[in-house]
PDB file of C-alpha atoms and ligand atoms in Angstrom:
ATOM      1  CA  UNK A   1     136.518  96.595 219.311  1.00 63.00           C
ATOM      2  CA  UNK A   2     132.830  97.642 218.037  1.00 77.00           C
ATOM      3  CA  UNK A   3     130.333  94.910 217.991  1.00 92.00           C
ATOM      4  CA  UNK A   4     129.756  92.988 214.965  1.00 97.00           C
ATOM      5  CA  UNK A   5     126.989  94.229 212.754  1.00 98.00           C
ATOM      6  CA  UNK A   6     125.678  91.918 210.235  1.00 98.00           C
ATOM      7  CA  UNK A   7     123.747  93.962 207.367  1.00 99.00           C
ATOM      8  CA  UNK A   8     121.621  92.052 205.163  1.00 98.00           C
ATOM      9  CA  UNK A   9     121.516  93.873 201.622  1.00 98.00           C
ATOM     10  CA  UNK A  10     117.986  93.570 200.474  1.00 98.00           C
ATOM     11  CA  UNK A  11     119.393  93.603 196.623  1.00 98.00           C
ATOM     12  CA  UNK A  12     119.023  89.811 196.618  1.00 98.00           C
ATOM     13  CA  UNK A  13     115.414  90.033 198.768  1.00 98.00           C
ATOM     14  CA  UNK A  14     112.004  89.319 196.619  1.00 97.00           C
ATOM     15  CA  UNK A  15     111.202  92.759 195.890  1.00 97.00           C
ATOM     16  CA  UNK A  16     107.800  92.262 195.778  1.00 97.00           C
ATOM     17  CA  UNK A  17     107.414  91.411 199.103  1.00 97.00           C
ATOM     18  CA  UNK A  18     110.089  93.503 200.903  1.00 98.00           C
ATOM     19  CA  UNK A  19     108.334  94.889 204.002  1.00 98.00           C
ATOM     20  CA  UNK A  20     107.866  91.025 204.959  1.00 98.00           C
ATOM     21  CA  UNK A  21     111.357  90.721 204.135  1.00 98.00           C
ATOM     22  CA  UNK A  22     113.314  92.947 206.005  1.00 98.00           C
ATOM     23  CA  UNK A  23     110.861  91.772 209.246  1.00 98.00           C
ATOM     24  CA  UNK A  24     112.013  88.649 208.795  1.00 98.00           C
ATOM     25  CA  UNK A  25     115.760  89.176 208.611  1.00 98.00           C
ATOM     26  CA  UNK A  26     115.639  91.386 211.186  1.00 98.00           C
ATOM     27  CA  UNK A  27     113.720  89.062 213.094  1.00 98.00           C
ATOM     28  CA  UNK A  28     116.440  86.231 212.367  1.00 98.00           C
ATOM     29  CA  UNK A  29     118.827  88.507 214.181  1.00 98.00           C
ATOM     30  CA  UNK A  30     120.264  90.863 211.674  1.00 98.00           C
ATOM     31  CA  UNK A  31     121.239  93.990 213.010  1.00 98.00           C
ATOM     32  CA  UNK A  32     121.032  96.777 210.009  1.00 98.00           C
ATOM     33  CA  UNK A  33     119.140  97.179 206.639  1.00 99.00           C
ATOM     34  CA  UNK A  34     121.931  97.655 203.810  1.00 99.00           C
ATOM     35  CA  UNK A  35     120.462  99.263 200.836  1.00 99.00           C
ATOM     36  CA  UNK A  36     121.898  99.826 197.410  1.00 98.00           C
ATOM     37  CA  UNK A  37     121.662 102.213 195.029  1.00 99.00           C
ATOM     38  CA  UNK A  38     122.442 102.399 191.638  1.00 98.00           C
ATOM     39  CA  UNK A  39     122.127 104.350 188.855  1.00 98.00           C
ATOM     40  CA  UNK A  40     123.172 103.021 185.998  1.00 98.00           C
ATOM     41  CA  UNK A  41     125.495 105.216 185.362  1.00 98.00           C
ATOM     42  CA  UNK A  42     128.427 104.752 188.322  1.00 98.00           C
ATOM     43  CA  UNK A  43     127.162 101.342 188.138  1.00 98.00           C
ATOM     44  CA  UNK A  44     125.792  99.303 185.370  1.00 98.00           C
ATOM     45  CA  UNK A  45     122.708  98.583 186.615  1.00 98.00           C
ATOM     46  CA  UNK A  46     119.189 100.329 188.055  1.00 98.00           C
ATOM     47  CA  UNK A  47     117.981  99.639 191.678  1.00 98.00           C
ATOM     48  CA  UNK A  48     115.930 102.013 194.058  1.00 98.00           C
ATOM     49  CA  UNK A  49     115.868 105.198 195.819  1.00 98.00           C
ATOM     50  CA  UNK A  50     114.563 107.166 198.739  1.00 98.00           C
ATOM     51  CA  UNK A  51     110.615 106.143 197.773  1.00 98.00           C
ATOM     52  CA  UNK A  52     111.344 102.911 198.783  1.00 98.00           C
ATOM     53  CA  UNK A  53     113.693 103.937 201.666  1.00 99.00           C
ATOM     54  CA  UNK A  54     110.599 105.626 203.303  1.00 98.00           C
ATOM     55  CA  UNK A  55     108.161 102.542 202.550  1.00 98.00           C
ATOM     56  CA  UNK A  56     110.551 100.807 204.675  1.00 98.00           C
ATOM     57  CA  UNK A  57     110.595 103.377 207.779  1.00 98.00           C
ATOM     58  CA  UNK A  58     106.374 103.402 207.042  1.00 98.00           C
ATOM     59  CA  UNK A  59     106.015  99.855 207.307  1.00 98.00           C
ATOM     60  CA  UNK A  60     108.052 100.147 210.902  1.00 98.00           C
ATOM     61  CA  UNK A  61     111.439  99.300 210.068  1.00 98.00           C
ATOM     62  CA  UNK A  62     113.115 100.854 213.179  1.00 98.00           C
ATOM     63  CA  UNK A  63     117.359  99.106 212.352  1.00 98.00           C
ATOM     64  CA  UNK A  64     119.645 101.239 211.389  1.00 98.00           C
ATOM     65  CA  UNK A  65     119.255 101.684 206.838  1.00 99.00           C
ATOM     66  CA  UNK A  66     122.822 101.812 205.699  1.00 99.00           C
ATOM     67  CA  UNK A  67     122.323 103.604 202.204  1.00 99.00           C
ATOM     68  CA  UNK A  68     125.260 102.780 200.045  1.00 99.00           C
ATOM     69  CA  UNK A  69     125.128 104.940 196.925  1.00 99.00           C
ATOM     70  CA  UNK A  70     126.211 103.930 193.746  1.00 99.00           C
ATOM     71  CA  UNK A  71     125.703 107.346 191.944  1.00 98.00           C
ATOM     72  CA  UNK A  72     127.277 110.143 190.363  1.00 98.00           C
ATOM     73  CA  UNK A  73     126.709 112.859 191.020  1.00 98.00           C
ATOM     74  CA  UNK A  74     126.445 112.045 194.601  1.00 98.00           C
ATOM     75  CA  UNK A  75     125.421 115.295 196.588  1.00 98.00           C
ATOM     76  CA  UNK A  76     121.889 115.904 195.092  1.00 98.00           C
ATOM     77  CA  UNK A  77     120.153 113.027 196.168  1.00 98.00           C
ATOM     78  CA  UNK A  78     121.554 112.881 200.041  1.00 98.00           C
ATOM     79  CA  UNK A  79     118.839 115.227 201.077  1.00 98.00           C
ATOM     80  CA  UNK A  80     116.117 113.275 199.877  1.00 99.00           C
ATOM     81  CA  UNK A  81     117.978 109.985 201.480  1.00 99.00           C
ATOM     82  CA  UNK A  82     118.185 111.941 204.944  1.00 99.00           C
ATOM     83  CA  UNK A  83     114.609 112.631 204.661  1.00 99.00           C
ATOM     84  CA  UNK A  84     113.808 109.315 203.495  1.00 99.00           C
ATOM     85  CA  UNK A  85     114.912 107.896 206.828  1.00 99.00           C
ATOM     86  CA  UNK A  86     118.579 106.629 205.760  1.00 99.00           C
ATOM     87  CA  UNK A  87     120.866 106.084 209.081  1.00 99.00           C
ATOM     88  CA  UNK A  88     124.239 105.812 207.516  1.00 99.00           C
ATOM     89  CA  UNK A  89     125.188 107.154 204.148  1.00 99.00           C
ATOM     90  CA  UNK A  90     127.871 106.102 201.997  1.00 99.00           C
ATOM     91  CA  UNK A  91     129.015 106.857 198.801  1.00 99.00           C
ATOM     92  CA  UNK A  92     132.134 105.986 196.240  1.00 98.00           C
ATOM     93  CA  UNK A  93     134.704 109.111 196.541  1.00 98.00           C
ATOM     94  CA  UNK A  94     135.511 108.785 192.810  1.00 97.00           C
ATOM     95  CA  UNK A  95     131.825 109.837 192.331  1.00 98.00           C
ATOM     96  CA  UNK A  96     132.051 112.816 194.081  1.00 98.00           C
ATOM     97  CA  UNK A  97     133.754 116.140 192.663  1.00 97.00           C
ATOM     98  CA  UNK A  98     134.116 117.269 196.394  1.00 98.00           C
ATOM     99  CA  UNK A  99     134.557 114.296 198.833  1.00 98.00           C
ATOM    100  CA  UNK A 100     135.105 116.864 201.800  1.00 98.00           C
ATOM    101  CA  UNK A 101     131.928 118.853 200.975  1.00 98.00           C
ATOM    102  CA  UNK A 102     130.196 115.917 200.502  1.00 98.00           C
ATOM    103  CA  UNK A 103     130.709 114.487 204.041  1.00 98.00           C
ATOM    104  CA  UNK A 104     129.854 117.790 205.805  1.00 98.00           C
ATOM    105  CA  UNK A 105     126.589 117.671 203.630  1.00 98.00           C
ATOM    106  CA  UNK A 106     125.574 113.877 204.936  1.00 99.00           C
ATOM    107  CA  UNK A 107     126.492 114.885 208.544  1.00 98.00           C
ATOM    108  CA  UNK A 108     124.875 118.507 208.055  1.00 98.00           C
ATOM    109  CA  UNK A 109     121.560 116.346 207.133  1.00 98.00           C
ATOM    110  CA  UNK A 110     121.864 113.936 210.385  1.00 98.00           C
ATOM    111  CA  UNK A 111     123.180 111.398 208.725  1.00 99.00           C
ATOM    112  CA  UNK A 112     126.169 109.304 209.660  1.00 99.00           C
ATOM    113  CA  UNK A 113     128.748 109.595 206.941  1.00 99.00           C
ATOM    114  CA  UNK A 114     130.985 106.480 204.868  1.00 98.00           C
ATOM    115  CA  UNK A 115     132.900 106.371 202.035  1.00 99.00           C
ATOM    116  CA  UNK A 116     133.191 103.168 199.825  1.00 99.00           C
ATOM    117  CA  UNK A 117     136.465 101.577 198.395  1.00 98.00           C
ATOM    118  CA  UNK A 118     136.045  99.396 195.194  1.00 98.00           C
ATOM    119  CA  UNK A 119     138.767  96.564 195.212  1.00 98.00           C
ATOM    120  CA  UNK A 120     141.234  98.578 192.845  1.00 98.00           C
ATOM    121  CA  UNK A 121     140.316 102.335 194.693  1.00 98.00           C
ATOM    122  CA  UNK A 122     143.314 103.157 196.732  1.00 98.00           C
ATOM    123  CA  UNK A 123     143.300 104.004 200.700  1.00 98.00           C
ATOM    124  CA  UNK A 124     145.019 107.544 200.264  1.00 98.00           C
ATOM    125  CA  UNK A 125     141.257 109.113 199.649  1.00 98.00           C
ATOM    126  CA  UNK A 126     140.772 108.872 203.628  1.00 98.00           C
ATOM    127  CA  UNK A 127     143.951 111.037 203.795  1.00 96.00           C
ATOM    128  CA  UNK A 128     142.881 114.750 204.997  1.00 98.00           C
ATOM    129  CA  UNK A 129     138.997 113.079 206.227  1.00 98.00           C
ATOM    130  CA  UNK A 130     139.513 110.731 208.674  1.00 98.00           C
ATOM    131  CA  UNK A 131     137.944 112.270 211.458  1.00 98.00           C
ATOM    132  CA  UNK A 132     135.035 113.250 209.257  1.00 98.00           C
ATOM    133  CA  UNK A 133     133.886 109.652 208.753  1.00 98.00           C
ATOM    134  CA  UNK A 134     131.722 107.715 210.617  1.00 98.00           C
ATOM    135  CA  UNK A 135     132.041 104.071 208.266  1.00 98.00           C
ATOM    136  CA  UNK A 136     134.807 102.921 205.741  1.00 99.00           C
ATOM    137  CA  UNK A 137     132.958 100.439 203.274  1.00 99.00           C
ATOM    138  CA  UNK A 138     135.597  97.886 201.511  1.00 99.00           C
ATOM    139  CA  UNK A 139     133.835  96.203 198.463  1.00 99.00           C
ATOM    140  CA  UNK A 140     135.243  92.453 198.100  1.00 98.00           C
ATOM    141  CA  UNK A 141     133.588  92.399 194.822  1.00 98.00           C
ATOM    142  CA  UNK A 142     132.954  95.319 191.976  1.00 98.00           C
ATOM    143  CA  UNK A 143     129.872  97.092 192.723  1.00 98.00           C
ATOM    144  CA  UNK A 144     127.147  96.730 190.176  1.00 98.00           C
ATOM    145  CA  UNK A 145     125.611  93.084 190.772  1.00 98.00           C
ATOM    146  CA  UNK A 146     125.178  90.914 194.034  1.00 98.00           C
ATOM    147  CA  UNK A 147     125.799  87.158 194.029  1.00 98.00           C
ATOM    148  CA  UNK A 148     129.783  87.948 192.736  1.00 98.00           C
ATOM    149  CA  UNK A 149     132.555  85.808 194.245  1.00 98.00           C
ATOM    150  CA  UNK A 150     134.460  87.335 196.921  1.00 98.00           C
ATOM    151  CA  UNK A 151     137.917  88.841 195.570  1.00 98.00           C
ATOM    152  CA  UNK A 152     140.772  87.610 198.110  1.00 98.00           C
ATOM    153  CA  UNK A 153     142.711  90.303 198.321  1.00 98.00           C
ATOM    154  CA  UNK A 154     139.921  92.711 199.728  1.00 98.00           C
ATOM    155  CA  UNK A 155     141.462  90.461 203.306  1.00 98.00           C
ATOM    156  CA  UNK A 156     145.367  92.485 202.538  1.00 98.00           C
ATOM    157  CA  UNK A 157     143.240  95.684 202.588  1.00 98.00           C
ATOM    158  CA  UNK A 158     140.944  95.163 205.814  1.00 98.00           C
ATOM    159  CA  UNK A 159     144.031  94.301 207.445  1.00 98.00           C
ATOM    160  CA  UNK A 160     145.117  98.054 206.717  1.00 98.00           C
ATOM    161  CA  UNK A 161     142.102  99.715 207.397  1.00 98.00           C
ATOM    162  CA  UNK A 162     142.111  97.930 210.754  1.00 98.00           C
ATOM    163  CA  UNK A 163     145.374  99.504 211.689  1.00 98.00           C
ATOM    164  CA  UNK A 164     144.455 103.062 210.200  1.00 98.00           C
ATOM    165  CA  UNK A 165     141.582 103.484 212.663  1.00 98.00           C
ATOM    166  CA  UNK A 166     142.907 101.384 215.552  1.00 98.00           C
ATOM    167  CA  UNK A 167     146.018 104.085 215.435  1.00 98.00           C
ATOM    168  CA  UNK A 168     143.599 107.242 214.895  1.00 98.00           C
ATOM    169  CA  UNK A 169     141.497 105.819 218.028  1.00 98.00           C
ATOM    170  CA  UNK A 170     138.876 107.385 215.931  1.00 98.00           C
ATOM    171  CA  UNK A 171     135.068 105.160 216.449  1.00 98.00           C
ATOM    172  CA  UNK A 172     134.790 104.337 212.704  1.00 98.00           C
ATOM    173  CA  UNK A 173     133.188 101.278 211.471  1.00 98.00           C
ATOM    174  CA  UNK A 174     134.837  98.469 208.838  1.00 98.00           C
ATOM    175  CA  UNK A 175     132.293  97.432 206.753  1.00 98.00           C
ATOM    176  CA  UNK A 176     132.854  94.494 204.006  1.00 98.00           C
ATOM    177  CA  UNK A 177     130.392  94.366 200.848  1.00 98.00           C
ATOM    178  CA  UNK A 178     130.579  91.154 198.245  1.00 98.00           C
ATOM    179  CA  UNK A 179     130.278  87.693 197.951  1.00 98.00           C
ATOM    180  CA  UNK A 180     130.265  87.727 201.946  1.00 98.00           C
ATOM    181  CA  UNK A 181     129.024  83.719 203.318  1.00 98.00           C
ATOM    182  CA  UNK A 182     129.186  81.816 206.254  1.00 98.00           C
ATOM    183  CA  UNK A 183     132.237  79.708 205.124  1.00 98.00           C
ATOM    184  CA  UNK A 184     134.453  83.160 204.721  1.00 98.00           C
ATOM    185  CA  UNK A 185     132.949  85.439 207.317  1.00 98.00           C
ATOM    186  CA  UNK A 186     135.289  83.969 210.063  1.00 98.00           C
ATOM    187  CA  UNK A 187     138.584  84.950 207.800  1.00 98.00           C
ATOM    188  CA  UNK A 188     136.596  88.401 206.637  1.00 98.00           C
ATOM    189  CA  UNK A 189     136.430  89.425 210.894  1.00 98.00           C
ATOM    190  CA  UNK A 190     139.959  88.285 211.584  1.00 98.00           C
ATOM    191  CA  UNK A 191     140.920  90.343 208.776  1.00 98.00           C
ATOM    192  CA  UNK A 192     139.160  93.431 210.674  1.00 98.00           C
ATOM    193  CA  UNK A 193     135.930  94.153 209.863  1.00 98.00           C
ATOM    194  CA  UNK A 194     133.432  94.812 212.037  1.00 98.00           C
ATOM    195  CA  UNK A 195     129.860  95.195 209.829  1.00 98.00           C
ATOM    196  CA  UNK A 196     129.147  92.171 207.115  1.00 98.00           C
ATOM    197  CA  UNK A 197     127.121  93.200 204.252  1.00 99.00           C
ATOM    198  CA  UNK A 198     125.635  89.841 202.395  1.00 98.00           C
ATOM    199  CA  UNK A 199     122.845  89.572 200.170  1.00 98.00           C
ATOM    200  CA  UNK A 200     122.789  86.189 198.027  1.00 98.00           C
ATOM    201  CA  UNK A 201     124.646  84.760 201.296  1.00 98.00           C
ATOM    202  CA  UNK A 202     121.453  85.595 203.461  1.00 98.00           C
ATOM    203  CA  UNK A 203     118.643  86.166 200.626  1.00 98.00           C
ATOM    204  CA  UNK A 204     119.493  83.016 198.625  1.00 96.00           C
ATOM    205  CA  UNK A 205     118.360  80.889 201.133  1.00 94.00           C
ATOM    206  CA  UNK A 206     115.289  77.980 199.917  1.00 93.00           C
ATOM    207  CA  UNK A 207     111.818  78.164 201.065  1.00 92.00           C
ATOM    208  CA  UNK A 208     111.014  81.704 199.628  1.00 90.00           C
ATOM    209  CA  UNK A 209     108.129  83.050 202.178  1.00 90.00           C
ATOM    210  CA  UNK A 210     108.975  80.477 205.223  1.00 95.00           C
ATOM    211  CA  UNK A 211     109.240  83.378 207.980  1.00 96.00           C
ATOM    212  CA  UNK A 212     111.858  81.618 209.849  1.00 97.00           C
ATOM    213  CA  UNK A 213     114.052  81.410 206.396  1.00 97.00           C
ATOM    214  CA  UNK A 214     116.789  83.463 207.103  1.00 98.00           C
ATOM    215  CA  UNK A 215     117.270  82.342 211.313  1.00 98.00           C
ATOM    216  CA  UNK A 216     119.878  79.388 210.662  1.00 97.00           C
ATOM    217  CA  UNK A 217     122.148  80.988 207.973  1.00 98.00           C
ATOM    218  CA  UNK A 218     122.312  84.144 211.016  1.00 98.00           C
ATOM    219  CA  UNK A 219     122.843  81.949 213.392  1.00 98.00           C
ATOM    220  CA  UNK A 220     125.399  80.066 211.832  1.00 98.00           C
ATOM    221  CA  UNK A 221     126.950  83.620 210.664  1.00 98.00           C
ATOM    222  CA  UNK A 222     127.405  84.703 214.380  1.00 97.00           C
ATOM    223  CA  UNK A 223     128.440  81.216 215.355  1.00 97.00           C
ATOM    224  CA  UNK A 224     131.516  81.506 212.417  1.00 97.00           C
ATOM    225  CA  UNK A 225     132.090  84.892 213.807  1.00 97.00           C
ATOM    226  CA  UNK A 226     132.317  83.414 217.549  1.00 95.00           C
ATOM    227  CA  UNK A 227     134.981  81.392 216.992  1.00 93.00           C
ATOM    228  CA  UNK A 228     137.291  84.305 215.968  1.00 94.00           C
ATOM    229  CA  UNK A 229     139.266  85.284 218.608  1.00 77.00           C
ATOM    230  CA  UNK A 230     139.226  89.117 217.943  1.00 69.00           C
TER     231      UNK A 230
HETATM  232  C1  DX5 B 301     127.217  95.210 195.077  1.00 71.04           C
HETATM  233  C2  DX5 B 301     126.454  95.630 196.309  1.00 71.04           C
HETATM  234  C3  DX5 B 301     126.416  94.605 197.374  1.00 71.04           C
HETATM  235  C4  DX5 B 301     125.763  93.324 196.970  1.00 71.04           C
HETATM  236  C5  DX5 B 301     126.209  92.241 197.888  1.00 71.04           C
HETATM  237  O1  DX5 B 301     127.379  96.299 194.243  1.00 71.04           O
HETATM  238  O2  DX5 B 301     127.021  96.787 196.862  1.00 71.04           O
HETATM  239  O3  DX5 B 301     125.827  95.122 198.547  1.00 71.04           O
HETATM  240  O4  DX5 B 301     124.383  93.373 196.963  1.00 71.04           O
HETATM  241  O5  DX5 B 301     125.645  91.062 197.437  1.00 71.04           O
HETATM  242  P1  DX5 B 301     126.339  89.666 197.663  1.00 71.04           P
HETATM  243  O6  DX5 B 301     126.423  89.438 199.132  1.00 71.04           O
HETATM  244  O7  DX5 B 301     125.421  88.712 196.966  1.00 71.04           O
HETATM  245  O8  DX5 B 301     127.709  89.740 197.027  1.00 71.04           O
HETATM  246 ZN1   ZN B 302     126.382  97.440 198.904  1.00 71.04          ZN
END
């Protein structure tokens, strides 16, 4: 079993001082940057792109940036996201018109490749790619907005993702995205997953600008996660 990831999404950070606060999440212990994008368009709502991707690298952020796109089309904009400095690249196969093509294009850039599963999206989309993907993303929530409630049944679904790549003894990860907290997160791993996006969970904690903010709610993330015996 892959270690446990935990990926901040800097959707719910103060935007205006982001550099400060991906150092200080990182710093608190998380391990990767997760970064949405939307378009409003696939999504109702407008975030931010490779520019801000490549302040991040600039200002030394050397984690992993898991780029989960929420755009359609998908393919133009990968290049600019490889460039930019993403790690991992994900992106919603319903907002693709080639979902093959558009994994070979994300790997062809030297990018790791994911593709996302909103809570209704059904599994059969990872028939025929499998071995082409590097991360499945399962969104507990609809994309569009952080600070949603967790949907329940997103649990029935890890549970059958887990079994899909332990029988393919493929190394994929089993990322969860929405209304992730430290009172679920033990449930959410013994369901399967493996990388924990949360953004209001992490971001929303008091004492905006305290540098050591975000090192309890981490800690006490890991220590929920600790207790699982997976
Ligand atoms: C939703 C985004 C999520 C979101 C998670 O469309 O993909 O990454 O920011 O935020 P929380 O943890 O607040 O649900
Ligand atoms: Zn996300």
């Amino acid at each position: 079993m892959a270690l446990d990831l935990i990926a901040p999404s800097i959707l719910s950070a103060n935007f205006a001082k982001l550099g400060e606060e991906v150092d200080n999440v990182l710093a608190a212990g998380a391990d990767i940057v997760h970064f949405d994008v939307m378009d409003n368009h696939y999504v109702p709502n407008l975030t931010i792109g490779p520019l801000i991707c490549e302040a991040l690298r600039k200002h030394g952020v050397t984690a992993p940036i898991d780029v989960h796109l929420m755009v359609k089309p998908v393919d133009r904009i990968i290049p600019d996201f490889a460039a930019a400095g993403a790690t991992y690249i994900t992106f919603h196969p319903e907002a693709s018109e080639h979902i093959d093509r558009t994994l070979q294009l994300i790997h062809g850039e030297g990018c790791k490749a994911g593709l996302v599963f909103n809570p209704a999206t059904p599994l059969s989309y990872l028939d025929y790619v499998l071995d082409k993907i590097d991360m499945i993303l399962l969104m507990s929530v609809n994309p569009g907005f952080g600070g949603q409630s967790f949907i329940p049944s997103a649990l029935d679904k890890l549970r059958e993702v887990r079994e899909i790549i332990d029988d393919s003894g493929l190394d994929i990860r089993l990322e969860v995205d929405g209304g992730v907290k430290t009172d679920n997160i033990a449930a959410i791993k013994a369901a399967g997953a493996d990388t924990f996006v949360s953004g209001s969970g992490i971001f929303g904690q008091p004492r905006d600008g305290d540098p050591h903010r975000y090192d309890s709610v981490i800690r006490r993330m890991r220590e929920a996660m600790a207790a699982v015996g997976r």
